[in-house]
CSV table of C-alpha atoms in Angstrom, one decimal:
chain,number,residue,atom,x,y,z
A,1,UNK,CA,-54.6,103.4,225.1
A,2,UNK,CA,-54.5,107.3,225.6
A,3,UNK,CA,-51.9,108.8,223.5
A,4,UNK,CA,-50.1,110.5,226.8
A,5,UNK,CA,-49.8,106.6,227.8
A,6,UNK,CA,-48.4,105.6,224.7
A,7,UNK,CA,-45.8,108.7,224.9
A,8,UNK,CA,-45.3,107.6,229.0
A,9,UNK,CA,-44.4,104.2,227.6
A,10,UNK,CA,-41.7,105.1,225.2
A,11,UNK,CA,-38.3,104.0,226.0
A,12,UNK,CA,-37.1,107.0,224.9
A,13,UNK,CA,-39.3,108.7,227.1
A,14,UNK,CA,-38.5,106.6,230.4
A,15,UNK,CA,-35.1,107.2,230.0
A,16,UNK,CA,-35.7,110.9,229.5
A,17,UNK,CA,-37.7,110.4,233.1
A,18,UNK,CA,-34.7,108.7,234.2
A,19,UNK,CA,-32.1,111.2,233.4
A,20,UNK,CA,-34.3,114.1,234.8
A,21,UNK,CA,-34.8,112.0,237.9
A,22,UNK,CA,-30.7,111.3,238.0
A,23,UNK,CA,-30.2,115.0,237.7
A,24,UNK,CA,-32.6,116.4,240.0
A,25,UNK,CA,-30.5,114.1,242.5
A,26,UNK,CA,-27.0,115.5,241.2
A,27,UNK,CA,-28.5,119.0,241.7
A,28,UNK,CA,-29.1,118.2,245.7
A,29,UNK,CA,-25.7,117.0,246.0
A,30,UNK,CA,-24.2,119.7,244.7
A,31,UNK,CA,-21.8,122.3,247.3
A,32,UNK,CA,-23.5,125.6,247.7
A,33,UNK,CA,-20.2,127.7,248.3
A,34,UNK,CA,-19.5,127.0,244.4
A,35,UNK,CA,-20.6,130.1,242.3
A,36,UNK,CA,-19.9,128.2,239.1
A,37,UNK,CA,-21.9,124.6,240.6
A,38,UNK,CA,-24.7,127.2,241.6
A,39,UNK,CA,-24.8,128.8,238.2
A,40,UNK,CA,-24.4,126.0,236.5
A,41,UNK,CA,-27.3,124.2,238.2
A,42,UNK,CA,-30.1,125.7,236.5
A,43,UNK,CA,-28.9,125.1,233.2
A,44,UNK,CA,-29.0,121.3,233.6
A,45,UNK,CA,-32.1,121.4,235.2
A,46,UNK,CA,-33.8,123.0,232.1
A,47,UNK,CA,-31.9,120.9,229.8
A,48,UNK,CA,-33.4,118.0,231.6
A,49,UNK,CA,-37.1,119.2,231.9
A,50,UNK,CA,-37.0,120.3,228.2
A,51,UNK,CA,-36.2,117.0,226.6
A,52,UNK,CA,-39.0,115.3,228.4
A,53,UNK,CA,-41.2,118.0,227.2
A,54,UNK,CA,-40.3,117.9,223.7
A,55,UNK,CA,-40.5,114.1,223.6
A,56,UNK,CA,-44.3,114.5,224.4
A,57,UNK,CA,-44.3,117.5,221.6
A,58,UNK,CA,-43.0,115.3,219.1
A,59,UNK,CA,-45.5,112.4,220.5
A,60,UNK,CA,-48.3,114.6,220.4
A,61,UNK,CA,-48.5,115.2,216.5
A,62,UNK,CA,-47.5,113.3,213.9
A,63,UNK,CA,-46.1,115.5,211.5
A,64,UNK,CA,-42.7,114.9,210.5
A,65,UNK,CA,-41.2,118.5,210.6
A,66,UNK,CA,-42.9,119.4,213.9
A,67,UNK,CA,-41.2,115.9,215.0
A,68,UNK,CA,-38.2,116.6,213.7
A,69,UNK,CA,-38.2,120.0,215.0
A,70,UNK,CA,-38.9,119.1,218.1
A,71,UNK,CA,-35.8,116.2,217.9
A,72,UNK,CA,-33.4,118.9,217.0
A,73,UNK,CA,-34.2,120.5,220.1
A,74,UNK,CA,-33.8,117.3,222.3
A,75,UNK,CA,-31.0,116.9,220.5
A,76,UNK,CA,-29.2,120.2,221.7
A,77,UNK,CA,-30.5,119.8,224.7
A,78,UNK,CA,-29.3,116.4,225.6
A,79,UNK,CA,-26.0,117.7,224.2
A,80,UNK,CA,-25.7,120.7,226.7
A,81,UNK,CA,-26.9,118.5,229.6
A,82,UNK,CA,-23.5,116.2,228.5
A,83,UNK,CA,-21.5,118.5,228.7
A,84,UNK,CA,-22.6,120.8,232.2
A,85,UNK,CA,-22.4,117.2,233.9
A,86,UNK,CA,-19.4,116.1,232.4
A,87,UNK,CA,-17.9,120.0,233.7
A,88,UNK,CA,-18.3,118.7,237.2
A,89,UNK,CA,-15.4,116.3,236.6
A,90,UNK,CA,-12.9,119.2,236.5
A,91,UNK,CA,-14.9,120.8,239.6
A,92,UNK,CA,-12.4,120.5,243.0
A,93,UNK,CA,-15.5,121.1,245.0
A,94,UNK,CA,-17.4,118.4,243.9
A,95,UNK,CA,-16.2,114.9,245.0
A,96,UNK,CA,-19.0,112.9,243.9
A,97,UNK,CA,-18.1,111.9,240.6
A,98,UNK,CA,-20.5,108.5,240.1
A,99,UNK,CA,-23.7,110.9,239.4
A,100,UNK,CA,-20.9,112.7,236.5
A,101,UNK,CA,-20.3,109.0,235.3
A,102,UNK,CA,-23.9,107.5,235.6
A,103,UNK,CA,-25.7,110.1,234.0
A,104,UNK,CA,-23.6,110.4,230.8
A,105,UNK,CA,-23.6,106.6,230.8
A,106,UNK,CA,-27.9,107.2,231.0
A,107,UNK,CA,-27.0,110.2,228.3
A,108,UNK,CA,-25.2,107.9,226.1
A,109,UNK,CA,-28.5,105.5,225.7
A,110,UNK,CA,-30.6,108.4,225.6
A,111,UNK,CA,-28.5,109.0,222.0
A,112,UNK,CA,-28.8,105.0,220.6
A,113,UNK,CA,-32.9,104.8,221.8
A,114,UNK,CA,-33.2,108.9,220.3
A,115,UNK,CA,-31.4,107.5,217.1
A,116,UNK,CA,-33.9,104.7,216.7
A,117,UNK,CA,-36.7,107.1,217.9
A,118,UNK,CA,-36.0,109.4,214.9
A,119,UNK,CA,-35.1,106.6,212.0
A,120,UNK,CA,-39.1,105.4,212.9
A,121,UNK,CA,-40.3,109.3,211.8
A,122,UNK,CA,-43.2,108.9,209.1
A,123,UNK,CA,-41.2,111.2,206.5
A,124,UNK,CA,-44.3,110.9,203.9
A,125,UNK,CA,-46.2,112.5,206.9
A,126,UNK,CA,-45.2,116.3,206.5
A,127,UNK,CA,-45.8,119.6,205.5
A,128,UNK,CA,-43.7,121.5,204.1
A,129,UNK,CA,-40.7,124.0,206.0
A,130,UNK,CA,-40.6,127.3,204.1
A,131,UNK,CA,-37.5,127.2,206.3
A,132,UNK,CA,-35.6,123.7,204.6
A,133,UNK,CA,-34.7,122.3,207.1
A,134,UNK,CA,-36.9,119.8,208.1
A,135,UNK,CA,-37.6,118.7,204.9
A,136,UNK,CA,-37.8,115.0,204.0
A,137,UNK,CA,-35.0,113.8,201.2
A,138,UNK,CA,-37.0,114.1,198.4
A,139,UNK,CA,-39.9,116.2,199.1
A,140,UNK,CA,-41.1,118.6,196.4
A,141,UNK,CA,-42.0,122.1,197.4
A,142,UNK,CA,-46.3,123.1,197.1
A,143,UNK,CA,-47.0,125.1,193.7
A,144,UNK,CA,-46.6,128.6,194.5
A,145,UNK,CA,-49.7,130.0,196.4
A,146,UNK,CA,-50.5,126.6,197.3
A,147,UNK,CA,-49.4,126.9,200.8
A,148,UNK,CA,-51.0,129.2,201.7
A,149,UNK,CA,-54.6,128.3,200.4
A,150,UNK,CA,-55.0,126.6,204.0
A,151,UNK,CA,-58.9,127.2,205.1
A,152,UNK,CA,-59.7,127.2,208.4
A,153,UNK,CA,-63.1,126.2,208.4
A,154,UNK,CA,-61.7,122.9,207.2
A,155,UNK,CA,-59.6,122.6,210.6
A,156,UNK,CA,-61.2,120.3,213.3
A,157,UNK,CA,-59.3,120.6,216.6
A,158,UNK,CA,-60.8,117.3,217.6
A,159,UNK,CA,-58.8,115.6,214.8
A,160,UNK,CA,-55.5,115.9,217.2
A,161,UNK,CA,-57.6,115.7,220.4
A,162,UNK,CA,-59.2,112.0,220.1
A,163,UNK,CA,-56.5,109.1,220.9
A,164,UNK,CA,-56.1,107.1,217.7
A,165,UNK,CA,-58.7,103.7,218.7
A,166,UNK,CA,-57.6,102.3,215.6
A,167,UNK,CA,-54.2,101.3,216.8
């Protein structure tokens, strides 16, 4: 199976689908006399179109700090998108408050499938972040100058191009 497939196939990634679809809906039904609704629209659109995107970035390698990197940015992302819906609550111009309630309930298993999507991270998989943070527990940094003794002509671009047929 194609690796886009695989990544289609995720739970995690259906409900991210989901959500985007729930919010692109919210968005329609939204009053356009509201300059706060109207401003606020955009935001949750991004936040939406982002976590699908980054789900398919973490998918598409299999490096633990670029998957991890990209899961921090979900993560905000999911977080913001929880809160601008959850704003509309307070909003007197908006009256339809299921979308407010279904979408955070859609949010809230987004969290419990992203939490098992992260645990299942290859942590021995990784390079190492000059940065520390997406470090595994336990990692030891490269030997000084080791790092950066990468050469390219050992680099084959169809290494992350082919699907994996061995799966």
């Amino acid at each position: 199976m194609p690796r886009k497939d695989k990544t289609n196939n995720l739970p995690i990634y259906k409900k991210a689908e989901l959500i985007f679809q729930l919010v692109q809906s919210l968005l329609a039904s939204l009053p356009e006399d509201d300059e706060y609704i109207q401003g606020t629209k955009h935001l949750m659109l991004e936040d939406a179109m982002i976590i699908t995107a980054k789900i398919a970035g973490a998918e598409g390698g299999d490096l633990y700090s670029i998957r991890m990197q990209n899961a921090a940015i979900i993560r905000d992302h999911a977080m913001h998108l929880y809160v601008h819906v959850g704003s509309f609550r307070f909003q007197k111009n908006y009256k339809d408050q299921e979308y407010v309630k279904l979408i955070r309930e859609e949010l809230d298993a987004f969290r419990l499938l992203f939490i098992d999507w992260v645990a299942n991270f290859d942590s021995n998989n990784h390079i190492w972040d000059e940065w520390g943070l997406f470090n595994p527990i336990g990692a030891v940094p490269p030997i000084e100058g080791e790092y950066n003794d990468f050469d390219m002509d050992d680099f084959d671009m169809d290494d992350f191009l082919d699907d994996d047929e061995e799966e």
